[in-house]
mmCIF file of C-alpha atoms and ligand atoms in Angstrom:
data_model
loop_
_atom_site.group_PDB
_atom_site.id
_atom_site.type_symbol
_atom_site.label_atom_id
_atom_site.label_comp_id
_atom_site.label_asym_id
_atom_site.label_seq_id
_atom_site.Cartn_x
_atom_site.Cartn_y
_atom_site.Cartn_z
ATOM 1 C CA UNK A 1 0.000 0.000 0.000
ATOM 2 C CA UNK A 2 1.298 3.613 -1.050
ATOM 3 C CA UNK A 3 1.597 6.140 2.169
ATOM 4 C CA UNK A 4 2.444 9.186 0.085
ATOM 5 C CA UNK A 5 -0.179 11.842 1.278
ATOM 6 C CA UNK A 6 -2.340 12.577 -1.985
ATOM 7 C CA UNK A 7 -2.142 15.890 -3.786
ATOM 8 C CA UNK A 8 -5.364 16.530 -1.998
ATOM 9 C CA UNK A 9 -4.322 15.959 1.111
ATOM 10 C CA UNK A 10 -1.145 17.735 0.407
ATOM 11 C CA UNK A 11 -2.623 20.793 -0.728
ATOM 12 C CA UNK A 12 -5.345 20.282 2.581
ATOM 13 C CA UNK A 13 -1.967 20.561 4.883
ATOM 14 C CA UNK A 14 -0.165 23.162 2.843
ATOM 15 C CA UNK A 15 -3.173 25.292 3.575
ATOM 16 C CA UNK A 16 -3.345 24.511 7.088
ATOM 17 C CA UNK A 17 0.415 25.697 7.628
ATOM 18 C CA UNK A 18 -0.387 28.603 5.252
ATOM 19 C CA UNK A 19 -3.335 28.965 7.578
ATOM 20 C CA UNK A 20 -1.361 28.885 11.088
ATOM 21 C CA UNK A 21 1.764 31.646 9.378
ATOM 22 C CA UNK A 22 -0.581 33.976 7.670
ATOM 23 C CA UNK A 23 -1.670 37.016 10.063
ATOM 24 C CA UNK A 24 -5.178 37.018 7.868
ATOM 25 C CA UNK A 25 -7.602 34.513 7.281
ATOM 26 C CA UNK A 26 -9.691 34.717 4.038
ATOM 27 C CA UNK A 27 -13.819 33.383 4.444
ATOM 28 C CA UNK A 28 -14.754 33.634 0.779
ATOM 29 C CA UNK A 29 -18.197 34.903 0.201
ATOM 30 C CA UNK A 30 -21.040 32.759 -1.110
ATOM 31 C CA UNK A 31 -20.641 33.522 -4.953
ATOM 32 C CA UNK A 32 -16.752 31.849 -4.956
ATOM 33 C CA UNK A 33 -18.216 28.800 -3.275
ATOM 34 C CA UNK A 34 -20.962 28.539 -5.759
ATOM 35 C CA UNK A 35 -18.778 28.801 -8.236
ATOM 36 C CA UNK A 36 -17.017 25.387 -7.069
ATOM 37 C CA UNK A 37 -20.529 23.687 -6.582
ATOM 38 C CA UNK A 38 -19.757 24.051 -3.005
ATOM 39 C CA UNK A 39 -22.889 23.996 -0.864
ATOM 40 C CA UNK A 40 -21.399 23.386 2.301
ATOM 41 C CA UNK A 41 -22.020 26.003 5.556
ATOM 42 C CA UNK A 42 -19.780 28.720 5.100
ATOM 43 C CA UNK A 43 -16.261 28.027 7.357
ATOM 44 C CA UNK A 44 -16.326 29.647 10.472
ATOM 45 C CA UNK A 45 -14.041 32.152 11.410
ATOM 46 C CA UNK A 46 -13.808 31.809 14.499
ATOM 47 C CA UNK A 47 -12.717 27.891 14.305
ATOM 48 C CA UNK A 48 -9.948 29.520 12.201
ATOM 49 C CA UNK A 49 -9.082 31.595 14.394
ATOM 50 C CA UNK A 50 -8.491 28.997 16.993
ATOM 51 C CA UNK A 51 -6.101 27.535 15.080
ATOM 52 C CA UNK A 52 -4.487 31.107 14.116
ATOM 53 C CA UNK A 53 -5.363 33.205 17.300
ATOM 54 C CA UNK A 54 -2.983 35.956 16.206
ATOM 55 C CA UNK A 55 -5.141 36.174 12.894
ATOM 56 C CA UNK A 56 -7.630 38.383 11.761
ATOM 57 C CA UNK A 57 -10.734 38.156 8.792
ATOM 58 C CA UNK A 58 -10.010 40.831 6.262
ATOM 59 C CA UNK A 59 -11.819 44.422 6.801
ATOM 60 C CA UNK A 60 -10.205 46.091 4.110
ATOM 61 C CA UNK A 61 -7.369 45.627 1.827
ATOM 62 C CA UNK A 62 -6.395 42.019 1.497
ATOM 63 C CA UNK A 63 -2.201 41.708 1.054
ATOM 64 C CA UNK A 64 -2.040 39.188 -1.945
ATOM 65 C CA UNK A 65 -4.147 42.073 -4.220
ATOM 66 C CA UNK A 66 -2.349 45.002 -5.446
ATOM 67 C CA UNK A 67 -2.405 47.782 -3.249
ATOM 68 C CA UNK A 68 -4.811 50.321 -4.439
ATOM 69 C CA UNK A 69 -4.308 54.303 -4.139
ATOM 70 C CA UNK A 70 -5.696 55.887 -1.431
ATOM 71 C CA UNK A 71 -8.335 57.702 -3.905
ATOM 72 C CA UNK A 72 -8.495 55.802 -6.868
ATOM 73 C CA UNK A 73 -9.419 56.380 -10.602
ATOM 74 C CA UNK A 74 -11.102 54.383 -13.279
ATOM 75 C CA UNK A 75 -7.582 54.139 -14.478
ATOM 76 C CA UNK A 76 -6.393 52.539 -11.096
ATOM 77 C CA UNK A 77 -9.382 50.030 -11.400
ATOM 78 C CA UNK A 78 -8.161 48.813 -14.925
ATOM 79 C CA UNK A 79 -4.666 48.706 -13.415
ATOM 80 C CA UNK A 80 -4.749 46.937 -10.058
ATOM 81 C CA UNK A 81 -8.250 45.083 -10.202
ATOM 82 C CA UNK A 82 -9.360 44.241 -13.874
ATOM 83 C CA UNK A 83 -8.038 41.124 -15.616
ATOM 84 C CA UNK A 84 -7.739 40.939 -19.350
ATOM 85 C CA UNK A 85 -8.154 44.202 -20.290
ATOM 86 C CA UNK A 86 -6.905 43.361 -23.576
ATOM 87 C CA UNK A 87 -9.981 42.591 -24.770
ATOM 88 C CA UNK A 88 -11.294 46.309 -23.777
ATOM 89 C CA UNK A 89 -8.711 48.311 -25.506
ATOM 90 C CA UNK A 90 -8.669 46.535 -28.353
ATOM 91 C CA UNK A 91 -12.174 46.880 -28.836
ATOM 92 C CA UNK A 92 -12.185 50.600 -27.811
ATOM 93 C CA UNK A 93 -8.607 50.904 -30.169
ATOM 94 C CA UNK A 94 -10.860 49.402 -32.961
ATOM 95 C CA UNK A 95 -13.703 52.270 -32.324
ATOM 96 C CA UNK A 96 -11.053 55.060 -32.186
ATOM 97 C CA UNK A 97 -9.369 54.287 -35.839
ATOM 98 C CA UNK A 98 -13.195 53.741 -37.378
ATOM 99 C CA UNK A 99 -13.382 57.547 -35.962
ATOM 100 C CA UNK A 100 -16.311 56.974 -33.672
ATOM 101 C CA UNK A 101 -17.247 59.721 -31.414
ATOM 102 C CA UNK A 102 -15.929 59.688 -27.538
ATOM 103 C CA UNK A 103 -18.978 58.281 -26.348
ATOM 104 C CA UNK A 104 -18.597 55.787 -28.759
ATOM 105 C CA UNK A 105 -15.020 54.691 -27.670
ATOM 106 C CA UNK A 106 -15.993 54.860 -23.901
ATOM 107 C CA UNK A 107 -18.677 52.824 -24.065
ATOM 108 C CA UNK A 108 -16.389 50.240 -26.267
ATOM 109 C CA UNK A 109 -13.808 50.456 -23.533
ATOM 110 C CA UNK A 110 -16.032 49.823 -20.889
ATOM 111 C CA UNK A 111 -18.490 47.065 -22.302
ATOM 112 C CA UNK A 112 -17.334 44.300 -20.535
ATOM 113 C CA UNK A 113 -15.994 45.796 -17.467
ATOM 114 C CA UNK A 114 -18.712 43.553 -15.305
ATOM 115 C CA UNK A 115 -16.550 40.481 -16.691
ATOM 116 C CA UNK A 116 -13.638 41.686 -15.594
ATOM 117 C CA UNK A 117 -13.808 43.019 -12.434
ATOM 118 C CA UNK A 118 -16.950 41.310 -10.998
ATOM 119 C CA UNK A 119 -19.087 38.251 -12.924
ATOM 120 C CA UNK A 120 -20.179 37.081 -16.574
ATOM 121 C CA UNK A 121 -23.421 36.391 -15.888
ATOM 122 C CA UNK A 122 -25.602 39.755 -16.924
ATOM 123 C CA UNK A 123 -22.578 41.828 -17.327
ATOM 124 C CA UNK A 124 -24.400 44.407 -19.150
ATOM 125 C CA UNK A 125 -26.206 44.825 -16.614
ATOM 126 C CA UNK A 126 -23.675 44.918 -13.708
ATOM 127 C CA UNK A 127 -21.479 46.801 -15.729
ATOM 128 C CA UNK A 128 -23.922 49.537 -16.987
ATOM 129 C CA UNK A 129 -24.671 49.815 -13.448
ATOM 130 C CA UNK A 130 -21.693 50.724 -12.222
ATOM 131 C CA UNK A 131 -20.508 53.635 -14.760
ATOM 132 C CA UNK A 132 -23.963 55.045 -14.509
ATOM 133 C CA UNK A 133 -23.400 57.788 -12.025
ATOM 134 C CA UNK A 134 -20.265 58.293 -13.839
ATOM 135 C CA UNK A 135 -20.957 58.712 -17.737
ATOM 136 C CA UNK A 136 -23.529 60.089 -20.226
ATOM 137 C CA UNK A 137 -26.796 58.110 -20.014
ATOM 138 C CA UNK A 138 -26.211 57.256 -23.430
ATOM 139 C CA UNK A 139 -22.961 55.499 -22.475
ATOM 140 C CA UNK A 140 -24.696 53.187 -19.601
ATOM 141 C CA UNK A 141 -27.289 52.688 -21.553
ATOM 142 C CA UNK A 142 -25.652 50.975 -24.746
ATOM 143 C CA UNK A 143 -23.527 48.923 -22.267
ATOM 144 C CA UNK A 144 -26.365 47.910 -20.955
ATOM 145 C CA UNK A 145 -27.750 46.630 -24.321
ATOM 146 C CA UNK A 146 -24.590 45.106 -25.852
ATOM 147 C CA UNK A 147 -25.654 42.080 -23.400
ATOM 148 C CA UNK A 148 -28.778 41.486 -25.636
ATOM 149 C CA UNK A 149 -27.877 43.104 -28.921
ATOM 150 C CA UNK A 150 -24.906 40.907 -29.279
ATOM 151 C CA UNK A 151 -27.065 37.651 -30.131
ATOM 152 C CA UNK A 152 -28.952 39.210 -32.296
ATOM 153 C CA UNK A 153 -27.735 40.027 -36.402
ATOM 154 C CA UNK A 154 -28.155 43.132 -38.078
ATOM 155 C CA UNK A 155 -27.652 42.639 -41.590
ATOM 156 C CA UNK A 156 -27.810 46.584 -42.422
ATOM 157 C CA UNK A 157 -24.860 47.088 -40.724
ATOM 158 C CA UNK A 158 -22.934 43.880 -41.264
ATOM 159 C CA UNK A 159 -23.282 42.140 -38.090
ATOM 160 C CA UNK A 160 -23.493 38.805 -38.037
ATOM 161 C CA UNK A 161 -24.292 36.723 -35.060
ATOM 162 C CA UNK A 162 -20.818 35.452 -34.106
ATOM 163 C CA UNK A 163 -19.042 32.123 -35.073
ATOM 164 C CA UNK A 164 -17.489 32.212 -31.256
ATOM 165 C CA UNK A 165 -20.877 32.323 -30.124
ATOM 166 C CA UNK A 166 -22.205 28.659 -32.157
ATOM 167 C CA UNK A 167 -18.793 26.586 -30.887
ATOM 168 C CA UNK A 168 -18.931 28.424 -27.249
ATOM 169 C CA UNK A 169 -22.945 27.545 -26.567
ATOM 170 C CA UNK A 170 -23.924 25.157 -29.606
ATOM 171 C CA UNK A 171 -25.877 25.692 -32.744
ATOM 172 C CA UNK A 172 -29.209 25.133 -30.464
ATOM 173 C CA UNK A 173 -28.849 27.810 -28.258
ATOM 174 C CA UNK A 174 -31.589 29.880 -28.077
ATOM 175 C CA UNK A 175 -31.865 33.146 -25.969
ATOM 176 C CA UNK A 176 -33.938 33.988 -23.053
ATOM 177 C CA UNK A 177 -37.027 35.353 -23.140
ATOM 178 C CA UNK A 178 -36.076 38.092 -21.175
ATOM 179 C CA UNK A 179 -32.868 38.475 -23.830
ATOM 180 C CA UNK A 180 -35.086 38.712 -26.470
ATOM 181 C CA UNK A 181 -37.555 41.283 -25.439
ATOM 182 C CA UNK A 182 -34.552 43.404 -24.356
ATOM 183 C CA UNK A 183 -33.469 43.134 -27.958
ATOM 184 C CA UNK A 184 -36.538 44.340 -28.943
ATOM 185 C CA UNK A 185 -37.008 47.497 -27.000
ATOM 186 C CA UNK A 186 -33.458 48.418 -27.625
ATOM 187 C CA UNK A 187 -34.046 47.856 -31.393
ATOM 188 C CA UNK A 188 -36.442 50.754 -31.431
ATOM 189 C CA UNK A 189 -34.856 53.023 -29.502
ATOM 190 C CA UNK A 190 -32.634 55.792 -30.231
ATOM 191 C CA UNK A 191 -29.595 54.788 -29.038
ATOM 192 C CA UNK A 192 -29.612 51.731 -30.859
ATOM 193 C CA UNK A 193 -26.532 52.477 -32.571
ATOM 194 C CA UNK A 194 -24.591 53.422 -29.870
ATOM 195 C CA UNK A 195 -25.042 49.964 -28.700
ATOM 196 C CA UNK A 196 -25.130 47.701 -31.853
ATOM 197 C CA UNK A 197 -21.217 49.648 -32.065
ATOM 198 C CA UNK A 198 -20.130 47.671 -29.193
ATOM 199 C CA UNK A 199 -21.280 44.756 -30.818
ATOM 200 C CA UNK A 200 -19.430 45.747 -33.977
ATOM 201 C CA UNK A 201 -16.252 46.821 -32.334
ATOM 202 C CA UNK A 202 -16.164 43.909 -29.585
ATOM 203 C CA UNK A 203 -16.358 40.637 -32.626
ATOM 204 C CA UNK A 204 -13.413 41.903 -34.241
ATOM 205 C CA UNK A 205 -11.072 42.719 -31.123
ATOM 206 C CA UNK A 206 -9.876 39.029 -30.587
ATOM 207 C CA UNK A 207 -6.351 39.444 -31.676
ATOM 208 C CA UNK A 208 -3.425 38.174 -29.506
ATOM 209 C CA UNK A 209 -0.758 40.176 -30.863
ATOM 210 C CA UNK A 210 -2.362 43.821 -31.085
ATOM 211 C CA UNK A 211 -0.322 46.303 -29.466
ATOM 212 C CA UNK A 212 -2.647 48.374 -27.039
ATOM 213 C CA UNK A 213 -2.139 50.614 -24.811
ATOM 214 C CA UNK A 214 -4.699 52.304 -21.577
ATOM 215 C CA UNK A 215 -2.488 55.481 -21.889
ATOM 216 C CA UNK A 216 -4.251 56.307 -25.667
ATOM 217 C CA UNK A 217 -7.644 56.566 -23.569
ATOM 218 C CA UNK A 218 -5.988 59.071 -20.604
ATOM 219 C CA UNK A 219 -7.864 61.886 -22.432
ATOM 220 C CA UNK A 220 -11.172 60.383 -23.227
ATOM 221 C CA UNK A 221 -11.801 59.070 -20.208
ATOM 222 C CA UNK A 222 -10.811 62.175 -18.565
ATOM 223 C CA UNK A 223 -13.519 64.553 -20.621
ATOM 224 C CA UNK A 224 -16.202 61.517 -20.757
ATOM 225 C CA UNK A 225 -16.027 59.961 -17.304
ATOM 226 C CA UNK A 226 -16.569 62.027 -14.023
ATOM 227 C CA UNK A 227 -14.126 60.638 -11.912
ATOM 228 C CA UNK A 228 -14.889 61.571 -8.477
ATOM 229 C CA UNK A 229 -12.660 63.998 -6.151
ATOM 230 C CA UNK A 230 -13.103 61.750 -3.227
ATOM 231 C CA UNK A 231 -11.521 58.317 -4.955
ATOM 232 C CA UNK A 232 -13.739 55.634 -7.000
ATOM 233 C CA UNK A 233 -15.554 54.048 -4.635
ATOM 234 C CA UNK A 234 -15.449 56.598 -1.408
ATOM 235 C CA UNK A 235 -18.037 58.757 -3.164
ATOM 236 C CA UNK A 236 -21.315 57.858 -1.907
ATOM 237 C CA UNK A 237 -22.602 57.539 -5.359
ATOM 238 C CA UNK A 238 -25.432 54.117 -6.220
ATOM 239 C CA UNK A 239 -23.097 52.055 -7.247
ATOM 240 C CA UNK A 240 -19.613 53.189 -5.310
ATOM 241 C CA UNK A 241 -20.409 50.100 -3.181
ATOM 242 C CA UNK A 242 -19.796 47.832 -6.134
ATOM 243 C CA UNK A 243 -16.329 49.842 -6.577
ATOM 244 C CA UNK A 244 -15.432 48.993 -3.177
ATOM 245 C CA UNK A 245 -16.295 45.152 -3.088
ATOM 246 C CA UNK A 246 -14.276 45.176 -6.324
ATOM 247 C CA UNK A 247 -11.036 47.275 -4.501
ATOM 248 C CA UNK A 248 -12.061 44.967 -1.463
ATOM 249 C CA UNK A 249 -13.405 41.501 -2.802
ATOM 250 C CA UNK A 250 -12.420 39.789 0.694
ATOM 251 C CA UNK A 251 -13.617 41.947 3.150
ATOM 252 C CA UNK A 252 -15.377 40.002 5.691
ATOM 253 C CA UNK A 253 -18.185 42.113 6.308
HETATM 254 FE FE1 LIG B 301 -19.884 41.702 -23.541
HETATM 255 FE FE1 LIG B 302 -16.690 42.113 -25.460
#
């Protein structure tokens, strides 16, 4: 019979050790242990704390994240929290050299900001939410859309629905109901553009090897996005709270 500990039970002690050096002790919230299929109670801190009585649960920043500025910028966001931005500026670098207006670009460069910072599911939504205090309606609003508009072809324009989209859900897939009505109020509205743009811009921004860079979007975002005095987040704004979970994800409470 083979003694060796598993890797499971390896990686079970190496968090225990971690668990009894560390000054900080981690309790994820509900959404990461969902996303493992986990429906088990969530671990209680103060068992962990037995173990670790010189530890503390995280109220603020936790030490394995990038240290944020004390007041920070949209800028900061994209720098210390967002992953992937890649996928942002080339889409937004795409909008610029068509010669779309600011708006345009902004809303290109933030389309998908709920993915990266936060959750895929109804990032539209989430996203729109949280640049709303920030941008022109218009802006918010076509982010908002992109999350519907993007299934749906508009051969006037040239969209297409996208070959990602068959191989990443099947051919069968079929959207919502709720999806599809969207579509339909944002086809008739008067933004519609604004938003079927992100579409446009976003299928084409899948390169690998494009050079992009934040610093070409220093000046739109400054004259499009109202960055508050008081520091993303610290501004008592609807949706600061979301900027803080994001600049906090661990905080216990
Ligand atoms: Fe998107
Ligand atoms: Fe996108």
């Amino acid at each position: 019979m083979n003694d060796q500990p598993t890797l499971s039970q390896r990686a079970d002690a190496l968090e225990e050790k971690m668990s009894r050096e560390l000054d900080y002790i981690v309790i994820k919230s509900r959404l990461y242990s969902m996303a493992e299929g986990d429906m088990s109670p969530p671990p209680n801190a103060a068992a962990l704390m037995a173990a670790n009585p010189n530890a503390r649960v995280l109220m603020g920043d936790d030490p394995r994240l990038p240290q944020m500025p004390e007041k920070p910028t949209l800028m900061d966001y994209f720098r210390c929290r967002f992953a992937s931005t890649s996928h942002l500026l080339q889409s937004a670098t795409h909008a610029l050299k068509a010669g779309h207006s600011e708006k345009v670009v902004l809303a290109c460069l933030l389309h998908d900001i709920g993915v990266v910072s936060f959750i895929r599911c109804d990032h539209g939504y989430w996203g729109a939410q949280m640049i709303e205090p920030y941008v022109d309606e218009e802006v918010a609003w076509a982010v908002k859309m992109h999350q519907a508009l993007r299934f749906f072809p508009d051969e006037s324009v040239g969209y297409t629905y996208p070959e990602m989209y068959r191989k990443l859900f099947g051919p069968n897939y079929k959207p919502e109901p709720y999806i599809v009505a969207e579509y339909e109020r944002a086809r008739n509205h008067k933004w519609y553009m604004t938003s079927r743009l992100i579409t446009m811009n976003d299928v084409y921004s899948f390169d690998p090897s494009a050079k992009v860079n934040l610093d070409d979007f220093v000046d739109i975002v400054g004259r499009n996005f109202k960055q508050p005095k008081e520091g993303l987040g610290w501004d008592n704004s609807p949706s600061a709270h979301m900027w803080r979970t994001i600049m906090w994800p661990t905080r216990f409470l």
